[in-house]
PDB file of C-alpha atoms in Angstrom:
ATOM      1  CA  MET A   1      -8.815  -1.881  -0.108  1.00 32.00           C
ATOM      2  CA  SER A   2     -11.045  -1.177   3.149  1.00 33.00           C
ATOM      3  CA  LEU A   3     -13.274   1.813   3.369  1.00 32.00           C
ATOM      4  CA  PRO A   4     -14.845   3.556   6.519  1.00 31.00           C
ATOM      5  CA  ALA A   5     -18.368   4.159   7.346  1.00 30.00           C
ATOM      6  CA  VAL A   6     -19.387   7.008   4.589  1.00 30.00           C
ATOM      7  CA  ALA A   7     -17.680   9.929   6.261  1.00 32.00           C
ATOM      8  CA  GLN A   8     -19.709  13.299   5.029  1.00 29.00           C
ATOM      9  CA  ALA A   9     -17.715  16.800   5.095  1.00 32.00           C
ATOM     10  CA  GLY A  10     -21.170  18.652   6.293  1.00 33.00           C
ATOM     11  CA  PRO A  11     -24.765  18.251   6.403  1.00 36.00           C
ATOM     12  CA  ALA A  12     -25.167  19.021   2.721  1.00 37.00           C
ATOM     13  CA  GLN A  13     -22.636  16.557   1.058  1.00 42.00           C
ATOM     14  CA  PRO A  14     -24.523  13.362   0.058  1.00 49.00           C
ATOM     15  CA  ALA A  15     -23.087   9.654   0.807  1.00 62.00           C
ATOM     16  CA  GLU A  16     -22.565   8.950  -2.784  1.00 63.00           C
ATOM     17  CA  ALA A  17     -20.268  12.642  -3.222  1.00 61.00           C
ATOM     18  CA  SER A  18     -18.217  10.860  -0.286  1.00 91.00           C
ATOM     19  CA  LEU A  19     -17.972   7.721  -1.725  1.00 94.00           C
ATOM     20  CA  ALA A  20     -16.506   9.165  -5.010  1.00 93.00           C
ATOM     21  CA  ASP A  21     -13.716  11.061  -2.973  1.00 93.00           C
ATOM     22  CA  LEU A  22     -12.695   8.013  -1.570  1.00 93.00           C
ATOM     23  CA  ARG A  23     -12.477   5.837  -5.006  1.00 96.00           C
ATOM     24  CA  ALA A  24     -10.532   8.955  -5.877  1.00 96.00           C
ATOM     25  CA  SER A  25      -8.232   8.603  -2.833  1.00 97.00           C
ATOM     26  CA  ASP A  26      -8.231   4.978  -3.320  1.00 97.00           C
ATOM     27  CA  ALA A  27      -6.952   5.271  -7.186  1.00 98.00           C
ATOM     28  CA  ARG A  28      -4.060   7.882  -5.803  1.00 98.00           C
ATOM     29  CA  VAL A  29      -3.230   5.318  -3.496  1.00 98.00           C
ATOM     30  CA  LEU A  30      -2.995   2.463  -5.702  1.00 98.00           C
ATOM     31  CA  GLY A  31      -1.739   4.279  -8.613  1.00 98.00           C
ATOM     32  CA  ILE A  32       1.324   5.532  -6.724  1.00 98.00           C
ATOM     33  CA  GLY A  33       2.023   2.087  -5.247  1.00 98.00           C
ATOM     34  CA  TYR A  34       1.787   0.624  -8.496  1.00 98.00           C
ATOM     35  CA  GLN A  35       4.518   3.032  -9.778  1.00 98.00           C
ATOM     36  CA  LEU A  36       6.971   1.765  -6.903  1.00 98.00           C
ATOM     37  CA  ALA A  37       6.640  -1.938  -6.900  1.00 98.00           C
ATOM     38  CA  THR A  38       6.855  -1.992 -10.977  1.00 98.00           C
ATOM     39  CA  ALA A  39       9.983   0.269 -11.252  1.00 98.00           C
ATOM     40  CA  ASN A  40      11.869  -0.954  -8.243  1.00 98.00           C
ATOM     41  CA  SER A  41      11.002  -5.413  -9.340  1.00 98.00           C
ATOM     42  CA  ALA A  42      14.491  -5.899 -10.321  1.00 97.00           C
ATOM     43  CA  PHE A  43      15.427  -5.344  -6.703  1.00 97.00           C
ATOM     44  CA  CYS A  44      13.275  -6.925  -4.938  1.00 97.00           C
ATOM     45  CA  SER A  45      13.558 -11.100  -3.733  1.00 95.00           C
ATOM     46  CA  VAL A  46       9.632 -11.282  -3.713  1.00 96.00           C
ATOM     47  CA  THR A  47       7.726 -10.683  -7.065  1.00 98.00           C
ATOM     48  CA  GLU A  48       4.172 -11.165  -8.115  1.00 98.00           C
ATOM     49  CA  ASN A  49       2.311 -10.009 -11.450  1.00 98.00           C
ATOM     50  CA  SER A  50       0.547  -7.376 -10.760  1.00 98.00           C
ATOM     51  CA  ALA A  51      -2.488  -5.508 -13.177  1.00 98.00           C
ATOM     52  CA  GLY A  52      -2.925  -2.114 -11.628  1.00 98.00           C
ATOM     53  CA  LEU A  53      -6.394  -2.868 -10.430  1.00 97.00           C
ATOM     54  CA  ALA A  54      -8.333  -2.729  -7.004  1.00 98.00           C
ATOM     55  CA  LEU A  55     -11.470  -4.394  -6.590  1.00 98.00           C
ATOM     56  CA  HIS A  56     -14.230  -3.831  -4.102  1.00 97.00           C
ATOM     57  CA  HIS A  57     -17.612  -5.757  -2.421  1.00 97.00           C
ATOM     58  CA  ILE A  58     -20.686  -4.334  -1.531  1.00 96.00           C
ATOM     59  CA  ALA A  59     -20.521  -5.632   2.051  1.00 93.00           C
ATOM     60  CA  GLN A  60     -17.763  -3.413   3.016  1.00 92.00           C
ATOM     61  CA  TYR A  61     -20.009  -0.492   2.802  1.00 93.00           C
ATOM     62  CA  PRO A  62     -22.797   0.262   5.826  1.00 92.00           C
ATOM     63  CA  ASP A  63     -24.781   2.209   3.543  1.00 93.00           C
ATOM     64  CA  ALA A  64     -25.012  -0.672   0.653  1.00 94.00           C
ATOM     65  CA  ALA A  65     -27.956   1.649  -1.173  1.00 94.00           C
ATOM     66  CA  ALA A  66     -25.316   4.656  -1.231  1.00 94.00           C
ATOM     67  CA  ALA A  67     -22.915   2.241  -2.615  1.00 95.00           C
ATOM     68  CA  ARG A  68     -25.293   0.889  -5.519  1.00 95.00           C
ATOM     69  CA  LEU A  69     -25.901   4.599  -6.377  1.00 94.00           C
ATOM     70  CA  THR A  70     -22.288   5.244  -6.641  1.00 95.00           C
ATOM     71  CA  PHE A  71     -20.391   2.424  -7.888  1.00 96.00           C
ATOM     72  CA  GLY A  72     -23.416  -0.126  -9.650  1.00 95.00           C
ATOM     73  CA  PHE A  73     -22.667  -3.424  -8.208  1.00 97.00           C
ATOM     74  CA  ALA A  74     -24.247  -5.281 -10.735  1.00 97.00           C
ATOM     75  CA  THR A  75     -22.746  -8.473  -8.709  1.00 97.00           C
ATOM     76  CA  ASP A  76     -21.402  -8.371  -5.132  1.00 97.00           C
ATOM     77  CA  TYR A  77     -18.054  -7.645  -6.698  1.00 98.00           C
ATOM     78  CA  ALA A  78     -16.640  -4.329  -9.047  1.00 98.00           C
ATOM     79  CA  VAL A  79     -13.664  -2.861 -10.063  1.00 98.00           C
ATOM     80  CA  LEU A  80     -12.989   0.217  -7.790  1.00 98.00           C
ATOM     81  CA  ALA A  81      -9.775   1.901  -9.586  1.00 97.00           C
ATOM     82  CA  MET A  82      -7.431   1.188 -11.472  1.00 97.00           C
ATOM     83  CA  VAL A  83      -3.864   2.264 -13.193  1.00 98.00           C
ATOM     84  CA  PRO A  84      -4.735   4.134 -16.321  1.00 96.00           C
ATOM     85  CA  ASP A  85      -1.563   2.942 -17.920  1.00 95.00           C
ATOM     86  CA  GLY A  86      -1.635  -0.852 -16.233  1.00 98.00           C
ATOM     87  CA  PRO A  87      -2.459  -4.138 -17.895  1.00 98.00           C
ATOM     88  CA  ALA A  88      -6.149  -4.063 -16.551  1.00 98.00           C
ATOM     89  CA  ALA A  89      -6.917  -0.702 -17.881  1.00 98.00           C
ATOM     90  CA  ARG A  90      -5.075  -1.296 -21.769  1.00 98.00           C
ATOM     91  CA  ALA A  91      -7.141  -4.570 -21.856  1.00 98.00           C
ATOM     92  CA  GLY A  92     -10.336  -2.418 -21.632  1.00 98.00           C
ATOM     93  CA  LEU A  93     -11.203  -3.232 -17.840  1.00 98.00           C
ATOM     94  CA  ARG A  94     -13.190  -0.197 -16.911  1.00 98.00           C
ATOM     95  CA  ALA A  95     -14.124   1.574 -13.121  1.00 97.00           C
ATOM     96  CA  ASP A  96     -17.458  -0.274 -11.906  1.00 98.00           C
ATOM     97  CA  ASP A  97     -17.620  -3.358 -14.445  1.00 98.00           C
ATOM     98  CA  ALA A  98     -19.258  -5.598 -12.201  1.00 98.00           C
ATOM     99  CA  ILE A  99     -17.060  -9.357 -12.211  1.00 98.00           C
ATOM    100  CA  VAL A 100     -18.819 -12.096 -12.679  1.00 98.00           C
ATOM    101  CA  SER A 101     -16.407 -15.354 -13.122  1.00 98.00           C
ATOM    102  CA  LEU A 102     -12.564 -15.721 -13.121  1.00 98.00           C
ATOM    103  CA  ASN A 103     -10.888 -17.724 -15.933  1.00 98.00           C
ATOM    104  CA  GLY A 104     -14.156 -19.281 -16.699  1.00 97.00           C
ATOM    105  CA  ARG A 105     -15.329 -19.815 -12.131  1.00 97.00           C
ATOM    106  CA  PRO A 106     -17.848 -17.907 -10.345  1.00 98.00           C
ATOM    107  CA  PHE A 107     -15.974 -15.284  -8.912  1.00 98.00           C
ATOM    108  CA  ALA A 108     -17.674 -16.025  -5.523  1.00 97.00           C
ATOM    109  CA  PRO A 109     -16.386 -17.494  -2.246  1.00 96.00           C
ATOM    110  CA  SER A 110     -17.823 -20.463  -0.656  1.00 94.00           C
ATOM    111  CA  SER A 111     -18.373 -20.049   3.420  1.00 92.00           C
ATOM    112  CA  THR A 112     -15.338 -21.822   3.746  1.00 93.00           C
ATOM    113  CA  ASP A 113     -13.316 -20.112   1.734  1.00 92.00           C
ATOM    114  CA  LEU A 114     -14.222 -17.192   3.992  1.00 94.00           C
ATOM    115  CA  GLU A 115     -14.309 -18.969   7.643  1.00 92.00           C
ATOM    116  CA  THR A 116     -10.632 -19.282   6.716  1.00 91.00           C
ATOM    117  CA  ILE A 117      -9.465 -15.714   6.494  1.00 90.00           C
ATOM    118  CA  ASP A 118      -8.637 -13.657   9.152  1.00 86.00           C
ATOM    119  CA  GLN A 119     -10.253 -10.714   9.207  1.00 85.00           C
ATOM    120  CA  VAL A 120     -13.503  -8.928  10.335  1.00 86.00           C
ATOM    121  CA  ALA A 121     -16.509 -10.733   8.731  1.00 89.00           C
ATOM    122  CA  ALA A 122     -17.481  -7.481   6.539  1.00 87.00           C
ATOM    123  CA  TYR A 123     -13.876  -7.868   4.702  1.00 89.00           C
ATOM    124  CA  ARG A 124     -13.338 -11.743   4.514  1.00 95.00           C
ATOM    125  CA  PRO A 125     -14.927 -11.467   0.732  1.00 96.00           C
ATOM    126  CA  ILE A 126     -12.501  -8.563  -0.867  1.00 95.00           C
ATOM    127  CA  ALA A 127      -9.691 -10.355   1.142  1.00 95.00           C
ATOM    128  CA  TRP A 128     -10.521 -13.727  -0.548  1.00 97.00           C
ATOM    129  CA  ALA A 129     -11.033 -11.947  -3.847  1.00 97.00           C
ATOM    130  CA  ASP A 130      -7.677  -9.976  -3.654  1.00 97.00           C
ATOM    131  CA  ALA A 131      -5.661 -13.194  -2.757  1.00 96.00           C
ATOM    132  CA  THR A 132      -7.815 -15.345  -5.435  1.00 98.00           C
ATOM    133  CA  LEU A 133      -7.019 -12.685  -8.075  1.00 98.00           C
ATOM    134  CA  ARG A 134      -3.310 -12.233  -7.354  1.00 98.00           C
ATOM    135  CA  ALA A 135      -2.552 -16.011  -7.343  1.00 98.00           C
ATOM    136  CA  ALA A 136      -4.802 -15.924 -11.018  1.00 98.00           C
ATOM    137  CA  LEU A 137      -2.218 -13.459 -11.777  1.00 98.00           C
ATOM    138  CA  ASN A 138       0.762 -14.896 -10.478  1.00 97.00           C
ATOM    139  CA  ARG A 139      -0.076 -18.139 -12.540  1.00 98.00           C
ATOM    140  CA  GLY A 140      -0.287 -16.324 -15.418  1.00 97.00           C
ATOM    141  CA  GLU A 141      -3.270 -14.565 -18.021  1.00 98.00           C
ATOM    142  CA  VAL A 142      -6.232 -14.026 -16.757  1.00 98.00           C
ATOM    143  CA  THR A 143      -9.711 -13.715 -18.076  1.00 98.00           C
ATOM    144  CA  LEU A 144     -12.729 -12.005 -16.310  1.00 98.00           C
ATOM    145  CA  ASP A 145     -16.141 -12.096 -17.405  1.00 98.00           C
ATOM    146  CA  VAL A 146     -17.832  -8.730 -16.536  1.00 98.00           C
ATOM    147  CA  LEU A 147     -21.197  -7.081 -16.771  1.00 98.00           C
ATOM    148  CA  ARG A 148     -21.065  -3.639 -18.084  1.00 98.00           C
ATOM    149  CA  ALA A 149     -24.675  -1.481 -18.979  1.00 95.00           C
ATOM    150  CA  GLY A 150     -26.533  -5.160 -18.938  1.00 94.00           C
ATOM    151  CA  GLN A 151     -23.982  -6.328 -21.168  1.00 97.00           C
ATOM    152  CA  THR A 152     -21.568  -9.563 -20.487  1.00 97.00           C
ATOM    153  CA  LEU A 153     -17.925  -8.784 -21.583  1.00 98.00           C
ATOM    154  CA  GLN A 154     -14.384 -10.830 -21.505  1.00 98.00           C
ATOM    155  CA  VAL A 155     -11.455  -8.672 -20.368  1.00 98.00           C
ATOM    156  CA  THR A 156      -8.276 -10.941 -20.909  1.00 98.00           C
ATOM    157  CA  PHE A 157      -4.817  -9.742 -19.519  1.00 98.00           C
ATOM    158  CA  ALA A 158      -1.439 -10.054 -17.560  1.00 98.00           C
ATOM    159  CA  GLY A 159      -0.099  -8.516 -14.915  1.00 98.00           C
ATOM    160  CA  THR A 160       3.073  -7.048 -14.907  1.00 98.00           C
ATOM    161  CA  LYS A 161       6.038  -7.951 -12.317  1.00 98.00           C
ATOM    162  CA  ALA A 162       6.125  -6.040  -9.136  1.00 98.00           C
ATOM    163  CA  CYS A 163       7.472  -6.510  -5.803  1.00 98.00           C
ATOM    164  CA  ARG A 164       5.152  -8.153  -3.790  1.00 97.00           C
ATOM    165  CA  SER A 165       2.696  -5.657  -1.718  1.00 97.00           C
ATOM    166  CA  ARG A 166      -0.615  -4.791  -1.575  1.00 96.00           C
ATOM    167  CA  PHE A 167      -1.587  -0.799  -1.169  1.00 97.00           C
ATOM    168  CA  GLU A 168      -4.652   0.513   0.303  1.00 95.00           C
ATOM    169  CA  LEU A 169      -6.571   3.156   1.985  1.00 95.00           C
ATOM    170  CA  ARG A 170      -7.362   2.450   5.348  1.00 91.00           C
ATOM    171  CA  PRO A 171     -10.249   3.299   7.670  1.00 83.00           C
ATOM    172  CA  SER A 172      -9.116   5.414  10.310  1.00 88.00           C
ATOM    173  CA  ASP A 173      -9.873   8.761  11.688  1.00 90.00           C
ATOM    174  CA  SER A 174      -6.205   8.789  12.915  1.00 93.00           C
ATOM    175  CA  TYR A 175      -2.632   9.930  11.135  1.00 94.00           C
ATOM    176  CA  GLY A 176      -0.824   6.508  10.208  1.00 95.00           C
ATOM    177  CA  ALA A 177       0.600   4.396   8.015  1.00 97.00           C
ATOM    178  CA  SER A 178       1.518   0.202   8.209  1.00 96.00           C
ATOM    179  CA  ALA A 179       2.991  -2.347   6.298  1.00 97.00           C
ATOM    180  CA  ASP A 180       2.371  -6.064   7.532  1.00 96.00           C
ATOM    181  CA  GLY A 181       4.906  -8.125   5.542  1.00 96.00           C
ATOM    182  CA  ASP A 182       1.997  -8.013   2.462  1.00 96.00           C
ATOM    183  CA  ILE A 183      -0.210  -4.816   2.614  1.00 96.00           C
ATOM    184  CA  VAL A 184       1.052  -1.127   2.811  1.00 98.00           C
ATOM    185  CA  GLY A 185      -1.937   0.553   4.170  1.00 97.00           C
ATOM    186  CA  ILE A 186      -2.487   4.269   4.867  1.00 98.00           C
ATOM    187  CA  THR A 187      -5.456   6.190   6.609  1.00 96.00           C
ATOM    188  CA  VAL A 188      -7.601   9.133   5.082  1.00 95.00           C
ATOM    189  CA  PRO A 189      -5.912  11.699   7.424  1.00 95.00           C
ATOM    190  CA  MET A 190      -2.431  11.071   6.741  1.00 97.00           C
ATOM    191  CA  LEU A 191      -3.368  11.171   2.696  1.00 97.00           C
ATOM    192  CA  THR A 192      -4.987  14.446   3.171  1.00 95.00           C
ATOM    193  CA  PHE A 193      -2.043  15.579   4.877  1.00 96.00           C
ATOM    194  CA  MET A 194       0.129  15.223   1.637  1.00 97.00           C
ATOM    195  CA  ALA A 195       0.997  18.088  -0.318  1.00 97.00           C
ATOM    196  CA  ASP A 196       2.056  16.033  -3.540  1.00 98.00           C
ATOM    197  CA  ASP A 197       2.658  13.013  -4.729  1.00 98.00           C
ATOM    198  CA  ASP A 198       6.081  12.991  -4.119  1.00 98.00           C
ATOM    199  CA  GLU A 199       5.336  13.249  -0.591  1.00 98.00           C
ATOM    200  CA  LEU A 200       3.160  10.259  -0.844  1.00 98.00           C
ATOM    201  CA  ALA A 201       5.556   8.012  -2.618  1.00 98.00           C
ATOM    202  CA  ALA A 202       7.580   8.785   0.587  1.00 98.00           C
ATOM    203  CA  ILE A 203       5.161   7.239   2.973  1.00 98.00           C
ATOM    204  CA  LEU A 204       4.261   4.695   0.667  1.00 98.00           C
ATOM    205  CA  ALA A 205       7.898   4.232  -0.127  1.00 98.00           C
ATOM    206  CA  HIS A 206       8.669   3.948   3.488  1.00 98.00           C
ATOM    207  CA  GLU A 207       6.142   0.921   4.217  1.00 98.00           C
ATOM    208  CA  LEU A 208       6.928  -0.791   1.188  1.00 98.00           C
ATOM    209  CA  ALA A 209      10.369  -1.095   1.967  1.00 98.00           C
ATOM    210  CA  HIS A 210       9.367  -2.625   5.537  1.00 98.00           C
ATOM    211  CA  ASN A 211       7.833  -5.494   3.453  1.00 98.00           C
ATOM    212  CA  LEU A 212      10.623  -5.903   1.103  1.00 98.00           C
ATOM    213  CA  LEU A 213      13.134  -5.859   4.355  1.00 98.00           C
ATOM    214  CA  GLU A 214      10.591  -8.719   5.919  1.00 98.00           C
ATOM    215  CA  HIS A 215      11.033  -6.340   9.331  1.00 98.00           C
ATOM    216  CA  ARG A 216       7.636  -8.184  10.658  1.00 97.00           C
ATOM    217  CA  ARG A 217       9.311 -11.591   9.956  1.00 97.00           C
ATOM    218  CA  ARG A 218      12.814 -10.558  11.310  1.00 98.00           C
ATOM    219  CA  LEU A 219      11.137  -8.811  14.211  1.00 98.00           C
ATOM    220  CA  ASN A 220       9.145 -11.675  15.197  1.00 97.00           C
ATOM    221  CA  GLU A 221      12.342 -14.073  14.924  1.00 97.00           C
ATOM    222  CA  ALA A 222      14.226 -11.684  17.145  1.00 98.00           C
ATOM    223  CA  GLY A 223      11.447 -11.899  19.926  1.00 97.00           C
ATOM    224  CA  VAL A 224      10.902  -8.708  19.947  1.00 97.00           C
ATOM    225  CA  GLN A 225       6.952  -7.778  22.067  1.00 95.00           C
ATOM    226  CA  ARG A 226       4.827  -5.287  20.605  1.00 92.00           C
ATOM    227  CA  GLY A 227       2.309  -2.683  22.405  1.00 91.00           C
ATOM    228  CA  LEU A 228       4.059  -0.516  25.409  1.00 90.00           C
ATOM    229  CA  LEU A 229       6.825  -3.121  25.986  1.00 90.00           C
ATOM    230  CA  GLN A 230       8.138  -2.124  22.543  1.00 93.00           C
ATOM    231  CA  GLN A 231       9.157   1.684  23.535  1.00 92.00           C
ATOM    232  CA  LEU A 232      11.497  -0.287  26.475  1.00 94.00           C
ATOM    233  CA  GLY A 233      15.287  -1.704  26.158  1.00 96.00           C
ATOM    234  CA  ARG A 234      16.269  -3.922  23.010  1.00 96.00           C
ATOM    235  CA  ASN A 235      12.703  -4.273  21.599  1.00 96.00           C
ATOM    236  CA  ALA A 236      12.762  -0.398  21.233  1.00 96.00           C
ATOM    237  CA  ARG A 237      16.565  -0.700  19.780  1.00 97.00           C
ATOM    238  CA  LEU A 238      15.936  -3.021  17.237  1.00 98.00           C
ATOM    239  CA  THR A 239      12.518  -1.504  16.197  1.00 97.00           C
ATOM    240  CA  LEU A 240      14.554   1.390  15.727  1.00 97.00           C
ATOM    241  CA  ALA A 241      16.793  -0.028  13.707  1.00 98.00           C
ATOM    242  CA  THR A 242      13.986  -1.426  11.502  1.00 98.00           C
ATOM    243  CA  GLU A 243      12.502   2.160  10.761  1.00 98.00           C
ATOM    244  CA  ILE A 244      15.812   3.968  10.015  1.00 98.00           C
ATOM    245  CA  GLU A 245      16.945   0.921   7.151  1.00 98.00           C
ATOM    246  CA  ALA A 246      13.075   1.790   6.039  1.00 98.00           C
ATOM    247  CA  ASP A 247      13.804   5.195   5.593  1.00 98.00           C
ATOM    248  CA  ARG A 248      17.205   4.940   3.565  1.00 98.00           C
ATOM    249  CA  LEU A 249      15.667   2.375   1.116  1.00 98.00           C
ATOM    250  CA  SER A 250      12.679   4.552   0.747  1.00 98.00           C
ATOM    251  CA  ILE A 251      15.082   7.208  -0.906  1.00 98.00           C
ATOM    252  CA  TRP A 252      16.299   4.392  -3.952  1.00 98.00           C
ATOM    253  CA  LEU A 253      12.380   2.819  -4.265  1.00 98.00           C
ATOM    254  CA  MET A 254      11.254   7.015  -4.825  1.00 98.00           C
ATOM    255  CA  ALA A 255      13.873   7.137  -7.374  1.00 98.00           C
ATOM    256  CA  ASN A 256      13.877   4.403  -8.992  1.00 98.00           C
ATOM    257  CA  ALA A 257      10.091   5.393  -9.462  1.00 98.00           C
ATOM    258  CA  GLY A 258      10.984   8.475 -10.875  1.00 98.00           C
ATOM    259  CA  PHE A 259       9.698  10.702  -7.677  1.00 98.00           C
ATOM    260  CA  ASP A 260      11.944  13.311  -6.313  1.00 98.00           C
ATOM    261  CA  PRO A 261      13.564  12.202  -2.769  1.00 98.00           C
ATOM    262  CA  LEU A 262      13.297  15.390  -1.106  1.00 98.00           C
ATOM    263  CA  GLY A 263       9.508  14.767  -0.749  1.00 98.00           C
ATOM    264  CA  ALA A 264      10.484  12.677   2.239  1.00 98.00           C
ATOM    265  CA  VAL A 265      12.477  16.077   3.226  1.00 98.00           C
ATOM    266  CA  ARG A 266       9.691  18.218   2.580  1.00 98.00           C
ATOM    267  CA  PHE A 267       6.933  15.859   4.288  1.00 97.00           C
ATOM    268  CA  TRP A 268       8.955  15.190   7.173  1.00 96.00           C
ATOM    269  CA  THR A 269       9.994  18.749   7.902  1.00 96.00           C
ATOM    270  CA  ARG A 270       6.333  19.920   7.648  1.00 95.00           C
ATOM    271  CA  TYR A 271       4.845  16.921   9.150  1.00 94.00           C
ATOM    272  CA  GLY A 272       7.893  17.227  12.084  1.00 92.00           C
ATOM    273  CA  LYS A 273       6.678  21.221  12.810  1.00 91.00           C
ATOM    274  CA  LYS A 274       2.695  20.382  12.877  1.00 90.00           C
ATOM    275  CA  ARG A 275       2.058  16.810  14.499  1.00 83.00           C
ATOM    276  CA  GLY A 276       5.916  15.578  15.528  1.00 70.00           C
ATOM    277  CA  LYS A 277       4.991  14.019  18.958  1.00 63.00           C
ATOM    278  CA  GLY A 278       3.285  10.952  19.698  1.00 53.00           C
ATOM    279  CA  ILE A 279       4.814   7.665  18.149  1.00 52.00           C
ATOM    280  CA  PHE A 280       7.498   9.526  16.545  1.00 53.00           C
ATOM    281  CA  SER A 281       8.742  11.189  19.653  1.00 65.00           C
ATOM    282  CA  ALA A 282       9.325   7.394  21.165  1.00 80.00           C
ATOM    283  CA  PRO A 283      11.946   5.475  21.265  1.00 89.00           C
ATOM    284  CA  THR A 284      11.039   3.471  18.066  1.00 92.00           C
ATOM    285  CA  HIS A 285      11.705   6.199  15.961  1.00 91.00           C
ATOM    286  CA  TYR A 286      14.070   9.185  15.134  1.00 92.00           C
ATOM    287  CA  ARG A 287      12.683  12.315  16.157  1.00 92.00           C
ATOM    288  CA  TRP A 288      11.720  14.314  12.776  1.00 93.00           C
ATOM    289  CA  LYS A 289      15.236  16.832  12.522  1.00 94.00           C
ATOM    290  CA  ARG A 290      17.121  13.738  12.894  1.00 95.00           C
ATOM    291  CA  ARG A 291      15.215  11.429  10.318  1.00 96.00           C
ATOM    292  CA  VAL A 292      15.568  14.773   8.057  1.00 97.00           C
ATOM    293  CA  ALA A 293      19.323  14.655   8.280  1.00 98.00           C
ATOM    294  CA  LEU A 294      19.454  11.093   7.334  1.00 98.00           C
ATOM    295  CA  PHE A 295      17.323  11.329   4.415  1.00 98.00           C
ATOM    296  CA  GLU A 296      19.353  14.149   3.223  1.00 98.00           C
ATOM    297  CA  GLU A 297      22.338  11.988   3.573  1.00 98.00           C
ATOM    298  CA  GLU A 298      20.806   8.687   2.048  1.00 98.00           C
ATOM    299  CA  ILE A 299      19.767  11.429  -1.288  1.00 98.00           C
ATOM    300  CA  ALA A 300      23.404  12.259  -1.240  1.00 98.00           C
ATOM    301  CA  THR A 301      24.599   8.716  -1.171  1.00 98.00           C
ATOM    302  CA  LEU A 302      22.491   8.325  -4.317  1.00 98.00           C
ATOM    303  CA  ARG A 303      23.149  10.810  -6.226  1.00 97.00           C
ATOM    304  CA  ALA A 304      26.959   9.803  -5.957  1.00 97.00           C
ATOM    305  CA  SER A 305      25.920   6.359  -6.824  1.00 96.00           C
ATOM    306  CA  VAL A 306      26.005   5.243 -10.522  1.00 93.00           C
ATOM    307  CA  GLN A 307      22.668   4.254 -11.840  1.00 94.00           C
ATOM    308  CA  SER A 308      22.436   1.233 -13.961  1.00 93.00           C
ATOM    309  CA  PRO A 309      19.961   0.378 -16.579  1.00 93.00           C
ATOM    310  CA  ARG A 310      17.964  -1.344 -14.480  1.00 93.00           C
ATOM    311  CA  GLY A 311      17.964   1.872 -11.996  1.00 96.00           C
ATOM    312  CA  TRP A 312      19.673   2.471  -8.436  1.00 97.00           C
ATOM    313  CA  SER A 313      20.799  -0.590  -6.787  1.00 97.00           C
ATOM    314  CA  PRO A 314      19.382   0.069  -3.360  1.00 98.00           C
ATOM    315  CA  PRO A 315      22.461  -1.398  -1.060  1.00 97.00           C
ATOM    316  CA  LEU A 316      20.113  -2.478   1.563  1.00 97.00           C
ATOM    317  CA  LEU A 317      18.716  -5.541  -1.307  1.00 97.00           C
ATOM    318  CA  ALA A 318      22.010  -6.032  -2.466  1.00 95.00           C
ATOM    319  CA  ALA A 319      22.599  -8.577   0.361  1.00 92.00           C
ATOM    320  CA  PRO A 320      20.706 -11.431   1.812  1.00 95.00           C
ATOM    321  CA  LEU A 321      18.793  -9.977   4.984  1.00 96.00           C
ATOM    322  CA  GLN A 322      19.997 -10.771   8.531  1.00 95.00           C
ATOM    323  CA  PRO A 323      18.776 -11.913  11.706  1.00 96.00           C
ATOM    324  CA  LEU A 324      18.100  -8.350  13.970  1.00 97.00           C
ATOM    325  CA  GLN A 325      20.610  -8.410  16.930  1.00 92.00           C
TER     326      GLN A 325
END
């Protein structure tokens, strides 16, 4: 999870209110991402054990005093948010529990640990924490020692099988969402544009689809260049192909997770009319009307298919991934 500097809505809004709002946004992204990742785990080639849990670190916050006032931070690490019906919440973990140790070892990185992380300094501690907790969950049951109201408690839980991806709110003033092969990110302005959870699921499912289809790796192996050159010739053609794949797969991911796939149609119609310029007018993406038509076509294909006990089997995940050409 990445947080921006405290963004006050107006002069009268205290910093702690802004941080509380950001926590609610983080929890919303976490919950919908968890639902998409767990509901589709039967169809993912790479899975992990998810606890439905997001941590944060005091160094992420430019105003440490405001962060301590809002979240406590009895140690440097604490629970930011949880999925209400996720494994960690069912085991009794609570928001603002301060993390002391993981499986009997102090939950604190060494300077060497942090030096190996390719992040700006303020976000290296939370990147280490996320990686450490995910690795432990993938080995099996974990036990956290936590501080709560001055008392030390032990909470033990195992993760639930999920498609491998982590979901986070991104610090940015722009509208956007992204996937890097492991992390799905969405910016605060993009999140606030959503009319409902179905629309948010549409965007997170699209980015999750990029990860499941290993688009970053496949584009790199195809020699696709980034930046301005990505808008030209073969680079643009192959990038557009991955965007089409992600749009198609997102419909199946949404349906399996219980979201209305028409949320993608509603979102892109509304977003296209209001903000359908920039990257979404570039040759790497369909323009919004053509994109909406693609969603409607894929929804018709899904509705004509037979749902198995595991869910709707996404055609794009049914065969080995091929090189982009």
